[in-house]
Amino acid sequence: MTDTALMPIPGVIDPVPVPRDITPRADGRVDLIGLPRERIAELFAKAGLDSKAAKLRAKQVFHWLYHRGVTEFEAMTDIAKTMRPWLAERFVIGRPDVVEAQVSNDGTRKWLLRTADGHDFEMVFIPDADRGTLCVSSQVGCTLNCRFCHTGTMRLVRNLTAGEVVGQVMLARDALGEWPKGTMAGFDDDNLSDAYGEDDYGRNYTADGRLLTNIVMMGMGEPLYNFDNVRDALRLIMDGDGLALSKRRITLSTSGVVPMMARAGEEIGVNLAVSLHAVSKEVRDEIVPINKKYGIEELLQACADYPGASNARRITFEYVMLKDKNDSEDDARELVRLIKQYKLPAKVNLIPFNPWPGAPYECSPPERIKRFAEIVFDAGISAPVRTPRGRDIDAACGQLKTAAEKKSRAELDRLYAEKEAALG
Ligand code: SAH
Ligand code: SF4
């Protein structure tokens, strides 16, 4: 992007280009998606409203944007008819472009999305009997290069903006038809409490029975290398007058960006998942190279210090099962020992490795995974084995990678060497 500032991030390999909260558009209008109330009010004031009106309108517009999901100012029925064209001349309500939508034979859906400046990224929806989980991306590509992860074979193209992160969830609600329904008939322009009215059929709308119930920041990218935008997007998602999803239903997964973990707990406060994947320095250095910067001890200490972790809200340790690499009985016992040593309220998610073309590993055989799970479970730690979902459409964990970024083996080796050198 041309219009970016460089944000220094502790431990990052290169400064990551961070687009400003407002991405300039050719038509001069401003996309409101991704902006909080206060920022919207500022923009309304700058466009000529007095400060009281700007605040009130911002509150109304915020509700329509994030709680009701409207995509036209004309639909904002509690805003005076003359005001709506005024808004439409100056502002837009954006969504990422959908390039392609695929459905797996197990019901998993994957969307290939495109940013306004032409970068592709992906999001995945995984329906289950008792929940529906949206797997959201935080970056186009990834600076890290975990060796078992297809996204890691992409360069980082750029961080997604807060609007592009929250835009994924909004798009999913559009696609699933899950915005609260209803008109604002009889709504008093100046009385905002009326906004929580009845719908067309006289019913009060409710959040029950939704398909999309949970969000995991486990798509493309490392969310803690795009901290501000991910935090701002998650705040809109958790806002009771925004998308209104409870923080207990949101999980952020990190490969172990230790210096940002405390802030994640304090400023976002969602559930934490940590991509541990190995219990010795040697193996973790190889498969999760950020380990060379922040080692296992430091990482587990940051987990022990994570604000909000408790037996009721456990930290999830993700552990990808790689044949003959990290899947021995000794590895399982060492994992238990580490969790106990740091007194972590933990559960372990065992993820069978999802293969991709050219991947340097194989998945552990089922008996090995079963044995590993038993050892952890017998030590009193929950250790479910995750069923791979959406493999047939390359939607499973670690398979996300956009076609435009596919590289030859020689290019991959060069890229790995570059990333390794940068990590030192
Ligand atoms: N960058 C963050 C979040 C995205 S990855 C992180 O690394 O935690 C989400 C999860 O999928 C991580 O635990 C990641 O290690 C795992 N994963 C990556 N590639 C995988 C693969 N090929 N098979 C199974 N899991 C994989
Ligand atoms: Fe990046 Fe996560 Fe993949 Fe590692 S596992 S390369 S941090 S997306």
Coordinates of C-alpha atoms and ligand atoms in Angstrom, one line a residue:
M1 CA 0.0 0.0 0.0
T2 CA 1.2 3.5 -0.6
D3 CA -0.4 5.2 2.3
T4 CA 1.1 3.4 5.3
A5 CA 3.0 4.1 8.4
L6 CA 5.6 1.7 9.8
M7 CA 4.7 0.3 13.2
P8 CA 7.6 -1.1 15.2
I9 CA 6.6 -4.4 16.8
P10 CA 8.7 -6.0 19.4
G11 CA 10.4 -9.0 17.9
V12 CA 9.1 -8.6 14.5
I13 CA 11.3 -9.5 11.6
D14 CA 10.6 -6.4 9.5
P15 CA 8.4 -3.5 10.4
V16 CA 5.0 -4.4 9.1
P17 CA 3.2 -1.9 6.9
V18 CA 0.1 -0.8 8.7
P19 CA -2.6 0.9 6.7
R20 CA -4.2 3.8 8.4
D21 CA -7.7 3.3 9.9
I22 CA -9.1 5.1 6.8
T23 CA -8.0 3.8 3.5
P24 CA -8.2 6.5 0.9
R25 CA -10.7 5.9 -1.9
A26 CA -10.7 7.2 -5.4
D27 CA -14.1 8.8 -5.0
G28 CA -13.1 10.6 -1.8
R29 CA -15.7 9.0 0.3
V30 CA -14.8 7.3 3.6
D31 CA -15.6 3.6 4.3
L32 CA -17.0 3.6 7.9
I33 CA -16.6 -0.1 8.5
G34 CA -13.9 -0.7 11.1
L35 CA -14.3 2.6 12.8
P36 CA -15.5 3.0 16.3
R37 CA -18.3 5.4 17.4
E38 CA -15.9 8.2 18.4
R39 CA -14.1 8.1 15.1
I40 CA -17.4 8.2 13.2
A41 CA -18.5 11.2 15.3
E42 CA -15.3 13.0 14.5
L43 CA -15.8 12.4 10.8
F44 CA -19.4 13.6 11.0
A45 CA -18.3 16.8 12.9
K46 CA -15.5 17.4 10.3
A47 CA -18.2 17.1 7.6
G48 CA -20.2 19.9 9.2
L49 CA -22.5 18.5 11.9
D50 CA -22.3 20.3 15.3
S51 CA -20.7 18.2 18.0
K52 CA -23.9 17.1 19.7
A53 CA -25.6 16.1 16.4
A54 CA -22.4 14.3 15.3
K55 CA -22.3 12.2 18.4
L56 CA -26.0 11.3 18.2
R57 CA -25.8 10.4 14.5
A58 CA -22.7 8.4 15.1
K59 CA -24.4 6.4 17.7
Q60 CA -27.4 5.7 15.4
V61 CA -25.2 4.9 12.4
F62 CA -22.9 2.6 14.6
H63 CA -26.0 0.6 15.5
W64 CA -27.1 0.2 11.9
L65 CA -23.7 -0.7 10.7
Y66 CA -22.6 -3.2 13.2
H67 CA -25.7 -4.4 15.0
R68 CA -28.1 -4.5 12.1
G69 CA -25.7 -5.0 9.3
V70 CA -27.3 -2.6 6.8
T71 CA -25.3 -1.8 3.7
E72 CA -27.2 1.3 2.6
F73 CA -27.8 4.6 4.4
E74 CA -31.3 4.6 2.9
A75 CA -32.1 1.6 5.2
M76 CA -31.4 3.7 8.3
T77 CA -35.0 4.5 9.0
D78 CA -34.5 6.5 12.2
I79 CA -32.3 8.9 10.3
A80 CA -34.2 11.8 8.7
K81 CA -34.8 11.2 4.9
T82 CA -32.9 14.3 4.0
M83 CA -29.9 13.3 6.0
R84 CA -29.4 9.9 4.3
P85 CA -28.2 11.3 0.9
W86 CA -25.9 13.6 2.9
L87 CA -24.3 10.5 4.4
A88 CA -24.2 8.6 1.2
E89 CA -22.4 11.5 -0.6
R90 CA -19.6 11.4 2.0
F91 CA -19.4 7.8 3.3
V92 CA -19.7 4.2 2.2
I93 CA -20.5 0.9 4.0
G94 CA -17.9 -1.5 2.7
R95 CA -17.4 -5.3 2.7
P96 CA -14.5 -7.3 1.4
D97 CA -15.2 -8.5 -2.2
V98 CA -16.0 -12.1 -2.5
V99 CA -14.0 -13.7 -5.3
E100 CA -15.1 -17.2 -4.7
A101 CA -17.2 -19.2 -2.2
Q102 CA -16.8 -23.0 -1.8
V103 CA -18.6 -25.6 0.2
S104 CA -17.0 -28.8 1.4
N105 CA -18.7 -32.1 1.5
D106 CA -18.7 -31.8 5.3
G107 CA -20.5 -28.5 5.2
T108 CA -17.5 -26.3 5.8
R109 CA -17.5 -23.2 3.8
K110 CA -14.5 -21.2 2.5
W111 CA -14.6 -17.7 1.0
L112 CA -11.8 -16.2 -1.1
L113 CA -11.9 -12.5 -0.4
R114 CA -10.3 -9.5 -1.9
T115 CA -9.3 -6.2 -0.4
A116 CA -10.0 -2.9 -2.1
D117 CA -6.4 -2.7 -3.2
G118 CA -6.5 -6.2 -4.7
H119 CA -5.0 -8.6 -2.2
D120 CA -6.6 -12.0 -1.7
F121 CA -7.2 -13.7 1.7
E122 CA -9.5 -16.3 3.1
M123 CA -12.1 -17.0 5.8
V124 CA -13.7 -20.3 6.7
F125 CA -17.0 -21.2 8.4
I126 CA -17.2 -24.5 10.3
P127 CA -20.7 -25.6 11.2
D128 CA -21.1 -28.1 14.1
A129 CA -24.1 -29.6 15.8
D130 CA -23.9 -27.2 18.8
R131 CA -22.0 -24.3 17.4
G132 CA -20.7 -22.6 14.2
T133 CA -17.2 -21.2 14.1
L134 CA -15.8 -18.6 11.8
C135 CA -12.1 -18.7 11.3
V136 CA -11.0 -15.2 10.6
S137 CA -7.7 -14.0 9.0
S138 CA -5.6 -11.2 10.4
Q139 CA -3.0 -10.7 7.6
V140 CA -2.6 -11.4 3.9
G141 CA 0.2 -14.0 4.2
C142 CA 2.4 -14.3 7.3
T143 CA 5.9 -13.1 8.3
L144 CA 6.5 -16.3 10.2
N145 CA 7.2 -19.6 8.5
C146 CA 6.1 -22.5 10.6
R147 CA 7.3 -25.4 8.5
F148 CA 4.0 -27.3 8.6
C149 CA 1.8 -24.3 7.6
H150 CA 0.9 -23.5 4.0
T151 CA 0.2 -19.8 4.9
G152 CA 3.8 -19.7 6.1
T153 CA 5.0 -20.3 2.6
M154 CA 3.5 -16.9 1.6
R155 CA 5.3 -13.6 2.1
L156 CA 3.5 -11.2 4.3
V157 CA 1.7 -8.9 1.8
R158 CA 0.1 -6.7 4.4
N159 CA -1.8 -6.5 7.7
L160 CA -5.6 -6.4 7.3
T161 CA -7.2 -3.3 8.5
A162 CA -9.7 -3.4 11.4
G163 CA -12.4 -2.9 8.7
E164 CA -11.2 -5.9 6.8
V165 CA -11.1 -8.1 9.9
V166 CA -14.6 -7.1 11.2
G167 CA -15.7 -7.1 7.6
Q168 CA -15.2 -10.9 7.4
V169 CA -17.6 -11.5 10.3
M170 CA -20.1 -9.1 8.8
L171 CA -19.8 -10.8 5.4
A172 CA -20.5 -14.2 7.1
R173 CA -23.6 -12.8 8.8
D174 CA -24.7 -11.4 5.4
A175 CA -24.1 -14.9 3.8
L176 CA -25.8 -16.8 6.6
G177 CA -28.7 -14.2 6.8
E178 CA -28.0 -13.7 10.5
W179 CA -28.5 -10.0 11.1
P180 CA -31.3 -9.2 13.6
K181 CA -34.3 -8.5 11.4
G182 CA -37.0 -5.8 11.7
T183 CA -37.9 -2.3 10.8
M184 CA -37.9 0.7 12.9
A185 CA -41.5 1.6 12.3
G186 CA -42.7 4.3 14.7
F187 CA -39.2 5.0 15.7
D188 CA -38.6 8.4 17.3
D189 CA -35.6 10.1 15.7
D190 CA -34.3 11.4 19.0
N191 CA -34.9 8.4 21.2
L192 CA -32.3 5.8 20.7
S193 CA -33.6 3.3 23.2
D194 CA -36.4 2.6 20.6
A195 CA -33.8 1.1 18.4
Y196 CA -34.3 -2.2 20.2
G197 CA -37.8 -2.5 18.9
E198 CA -40.0 -5.3 17.5
D199 CA -39.5 -6.7 14.1
D200 CA -42.0 -6.7 11.2
Y201 CA -43.9 -9.5 12.8
G202 CA -44.1 -7.8 16.2
R203 CA -41.4 -10.1 17.6
N204 CA -38.5 -8.8 19.6
Y205 CA -35.5 -10.0 17.8
T206 CA -33.1 -12.2 19.5
A207 CA -29.7 -13.7 19.0
D208 CA -30.8 -17.3 19.7
G209 CA -30.7 -20.0 17.1
R210 CA -27.8 -18.4 15.2
L211 CA -25.4 -20.5 13.0
L212 CA -22.4 -18.3 13.6
T213 CA -21.7 -18.5 17.4
N214 CA -18.0 -18.5 17.7
I215 CA -15.0 -16.7 16.2
V216 CA -11.4 -18.0 16.1
M217 CA -8.5 -15.8 14.9
M218 CA -6.9 -18.7 13.3
G219 CA -7.1 -17.9 9.6
M220 CA -4.1 -16.5 7.7
G221 CA -1.5 -14.5 9.6
E222 CA -0.3 -13.9 13.1
P223 CA -2.9 -11.8 14.9
L224 CA -0.4 -10.4 17.5
Y225 CA 1.7 -9.0 14.7
N226 CA -1.3 -6.9 13.7
F227 CA -2.3 -6.0 17.2
D228 CA -4.0 -2.7 16.9
N229 CA -6.3 -3.6 14.0
V230 CA -7.2 -7.0 15.5
R231 CA -8.0 -5.4 18.9
D232 CA -10.1 -2.7 17.3
A233 CA -12.0 -5.2 15.1
L234 CA -12.6 -7.5 18.1
R235 CA -13.9 -4.6 20.2
L236 CA -16.5 -3.9 17.5
I237 CA -17.4 -7.6 17.5
M238 CA -17.7 -7.7 21.3
D239 CA -19.6 -4.3 21.6
G240 CA -23.1 -4.9 22.9
D241 CA -24.4 -2.4 20.3
G242 CA -22.1 -3.8 17.7
L243 CA -21.9 -7.4 16.6
A244 CA -22.5 -8.3 20.3
L245 CA -20.6 -11.6 20.5
S246 CA -19.4 -12.5 23.9
K247 CA -15.6 -12.6 24.5
R248 CA -16.1 -16.1 25.8
R249 CA -17.0 -17.1 22.3
I250 CA -13.9 -15.6 20.7
T251 CA -10.4 -17.2 20.7
L252 CA -7.2 -15.6 19.5
S253 CA -4.4 -18.0 18.4
T254 CA -0.8 -16.9 18.5
S255 CA 2.4 -18.7 17.5
G256 CA 4.0 -17.2 20.6
V257 CA 4.6 -13.4 20.2
V258 CA 5.4 -13.2 23.9
P259 CA 5.8 -9.4 24.2
M260 CA 2.2 -8.8 23.0
M261 CA 0.5 -11.5 25.1
A262 CA -0.1 -9.4 28.2
R263 CA -1.6 -6.6 26.2
A264 CA -3.8 -9.1 24.4
G265 CA -5.2 -10.2 27.7
E266 CA -5.6 -6.6 29.0
E267 CA -6.9 -4.8 25.9
I268 CA -8.8 -7.6 24.2
G269 CA -9.5 -10.2 26.9
V270 CA -10.6 -13.0 24.6
N271 CA -9.7 -16.7 25.1
L272 CA -6.1 -17.5 24.3
A273 CA -4.8 -20.4 22.1
V274 CA -1.1 -20.9 21.8
S275 CA 0.5 -22.8 19.0
L276 CA 3.0 -24.8 21.1
H277 CA 3.5 -27.9 18.8
A278 CA 6.7 -29.0 20.4
V279 CA 8.2 -29.4 23.9
S280 CA 12.0 -29.2 23.2
K281 CA 13.9 -26.2 21.9
E282 CA 15.4 -28.2 19.1
V283 CA 12.1 -29.3 17.6
R284 CA 10.2 -26.1 18.2
D285 CA 13.0 -24.0 16.7
E286 CA 12.6 -26.1 13.6
I287 CA 8.8 -26.2 13.2
V288 CA 7.8 -22.9 14.8
P289 CA 10.9 -20.7 14.2
I290 CA 9.7 -17.7 16.2
N291 CA 10.8 -20.0 19.1
K292 CA 14.4 -18.9 18.4
K293 CA 13.3 -15.4 19.5
Y294 CA 10.9 -16.4 22.3
G295 CA 11.6 -19.8 23.8
I296 CA 9.3 -22.3 25.4
E297 CA 10.0 -21.2 29.0
E298 CA 9.3 -17.5 28.2
L299 CA 6.2 -18.5 26.3
L300 CA 4.8 -20.6 29.1
Q301 CA 5.5 -17.9 31.7
A302 CA 3.6 -15.5 29.5
C303 CA 0.7 -18.0 29.5
A304 CA 0.9 -18.3 33.3
D305 CA 0.7 -14.5 33.5
Y306 CA -2.1 -14.2 30.9
P307 CA -4.8 -12.0 32.4
G308 CA -8.1 -13.7 32.7
A309 CA -6.9 -17.3 32.4
S310 CA -8.5 -19.6 35.0
N311 CA -9.9 -23.1 35.3
A312 CA -13.1 -21.8 33.9
R313 CA -11.3 -20.1 31.0
R314 CA -8.4 -22.3 30.1
I315 CA -5.6 -21.6 27.7
T316 CA -5.7 -23.9 24.7
F317 CA -2.4 -25.4 23.6
E318 CA -2.5 -26.4 20.0
Y319 CA -0.3 -29.3 19.0
V320 CA -0.1 -30.4 15.4
M321 CA 0.7 -34.1 15.2
L322 CA 3.7 -34.6 12.9
K323 CA 4.9 -38.2 12.3
D324 CA 8.2 -39.0 14.1
K325 CA 8.8 -35.3 14.8
N326 CA 6.8 -34.3 18.0
D327 CA 4.5 -37.3 18.6
S328 CA 6.3 -39.7 20.9
E329 CA 5.2 -40.9 24.3
D330 CA 8.1 -38.9 25.8
D331 CA 6.9 -35.8 24.1
A332 CA 3.4 -36.3 25.6
R333 CA 4.9 -36.8 29.1
E334 CA 7.1 -33.7 28.7
L335 CA 4.1 -31.7 27.6
V336 CA 2.2 -32.7 30.8
R337 CA 5.3 -31.9 32.9
L338 CA 5.6 -28.4 31.4
I339 CA 1.9 -27.6 31.9
K340 CA 2.1 -28.7 35.5
Q341 CA 5.4 -26.9 36.2
Y342 CA 3.9 -23.6 35.1
K343 CA 0.6 -24.5 36.8
L344 CA -1.3 -23.6 33.7
P345 CA -5.1 -23.9 33.4
A346 CA -4.7 -25.7 30.1
K347 CA -6.4 -27.9 27.6
V348 CA -4.6 -29.4 24.7
N349 CA -6.0 -29.5 21.2
L350 CA -4.3 -32.2 19.1
I351 CA -4.5 -31.3 15.5
P352 CA -3.8 -34.1 12.9
F353 CA -1.4 -32.5 10.4
N354 CA -3.3 -31.3 7.3
P355 CA -1.1 -32.0 4.3
W356 CA -0.5 -29.6 1.4
P357 CA 1.5 -30.0 -1.8
G358 CA 5.3 -30.0 -1.0
A359 CA 4.8 -30.1 2.8
P360 CA 7.9 -31.5 4.5
Y361 CA 6.0 -33.6 7.1
E362 CA 3.4 -36.4 7.3
C363 CA 0.6 -36.8 9.8
S364 CA 1.1 -39.1 12.7
P365 CA -0.7 -42.4 12.4
P366 CA -4.1 -42.6 14.3
E367 CA -2.7 -45.0 17.0
R368 CA 0.1 -42.6 17.8
I369 CA -2.3 -39.7 18.2
K370 CA -4.6 -41.8 20.3
R371 CA -1.7 -42.8 22.6
F372 CA -0.5 -39.2 22.9
A373 CA -4.0 -38.1 23.8
E374 CA -4.3 -40.8 26.4
I375 CA -1.1 -39.8 28.2
V376 CA -2.2 -36.1 28.4
F377 CA -5.7 -37.0 29.4
D378 CA -4.6 -39.5 32.1
A379 CA -2.7 -36.6 33.7
G380 CA -6.0 -34.8 34.1
I381 CA -5.7 -32.5 31.1
S382 CA -8.4 -32.4 28.5
A383 CA -6.9 -33.4 25.1
P384 CA -9.4 -33.7 22.3
V385 CA -8.2 -34.7 18.9
R386 CA -9.6 -32.2 16.4
T387 CA -11.4 -33.7 13.4
P388 CA -10.0 -32.2 10.2
R389 CA -12.8 -30.2 8.5
G390 CA -13.0 -28.9 4.9
R391 CA -9.9 -30.7 3.7
D392 CA -11.4 -31.3 0.2
I393 CA -11.6 -27.5 -0.4
D394 CA -8.2 -26.7 1.4
A395 CA -10.1 -25.1 4.2
A396 CA -8.5 -27.1 7.1
C397 CA -6.0 -25.6 9.6
G398 CA -2.9 -24.4 8.0
Q399 CA -4.1 -25.0 4.4
L400 CA -5.1 -21.4 3.7
K401 CA -3.1 -19.9 0.9
T402 CA -4.3 -17.9 -2.0
A403 CA -3.6 -19.1 -5.5
A404 CA -2.0 -15.8 -6.6
E405 CA 0.7 -16.6 -4.1
K406 CA 1.6 -20.1 -5.1
K407 CA 5.4 -20.5 -5.4
S408 CA 7.8 -23.0 -6.9
R409 CA 9.9 -25.2 -4.6
A410 CA 13.1 -23.2 -5.5
E411 CA 11.3 -20.0 -4.6
L412 CA 10.0 -21.5 -1.4
D413 CA 13.6 -22.5 -0.4
R414 CA 14.8 -19.0 -1.1
L415 CA 11.9 -17.5 1.0
Y416 CA 12.6 -19.9 3.9
A417 CA 16.3 -19.0 3.9
E418 CA 15.4 -15.2 3.9
K419 CA 12.9 -15.6 6.8
E420 CA 15.4 -17.7 8.8
A421 CA 18.2 -15.2 8.3
A422 CA 15.9 -12.5 9.5
L423 CA 15.0 -14.4 12.6
G424 CA 18.7 -14.8 13.4
Ligands
SAH1 N1 -0.8 -17.6 13.3 C1 -1.6 -18.1 14.3 C2 -3.0 -18.4 14.0 C3 -3.2 -19.1 12.6 S1 -2.8 -20.8 12.4 C4 -0.9 -19.3 15.0 O1 0.0 -19.8 14.4 O2 -1.3 -19.7 16.1 C5 -4.1 -21.7 13.3 C6 -3.6 -23.1 13.8 O3 -3.4 -24.0 12.8 C7 -2.2 -23.0 14.5 O4 -2.2 -23.7 15.7 C8 -1.3 -23.6 13.5 O5 -0.1 -24.0 14.0 C9 -2.2 -24.7 12.9 N2 -1.7 -25.2 11.6 C10 -0.9 -24.6 10.7 N3 -0.7 -25.4 9.7 C11 -1.3 -26.6 9.9 C12 -1.4 -27.8 9.2 N4 -0.8 -28.0 8.0 N5 -2.1 -28.9 9.8 C13 -2.7 -28.7 11.0 N6 -2.6 -27.5 11.7 C14 -1.9 -26.5 11.2
SF4_2 FE1 1.9 -17.9 10.4 FE2 0.4 -19.2 12.2 FE3 1.1 -20.3 9.8 FE4 2.9 -20.0 11.7 S1 1.1 -21.3 11.8 S2 3.2 -19.5 9.5 S3 2.3 -18.1 12.6 S4 -0.2 -18.5 10.1

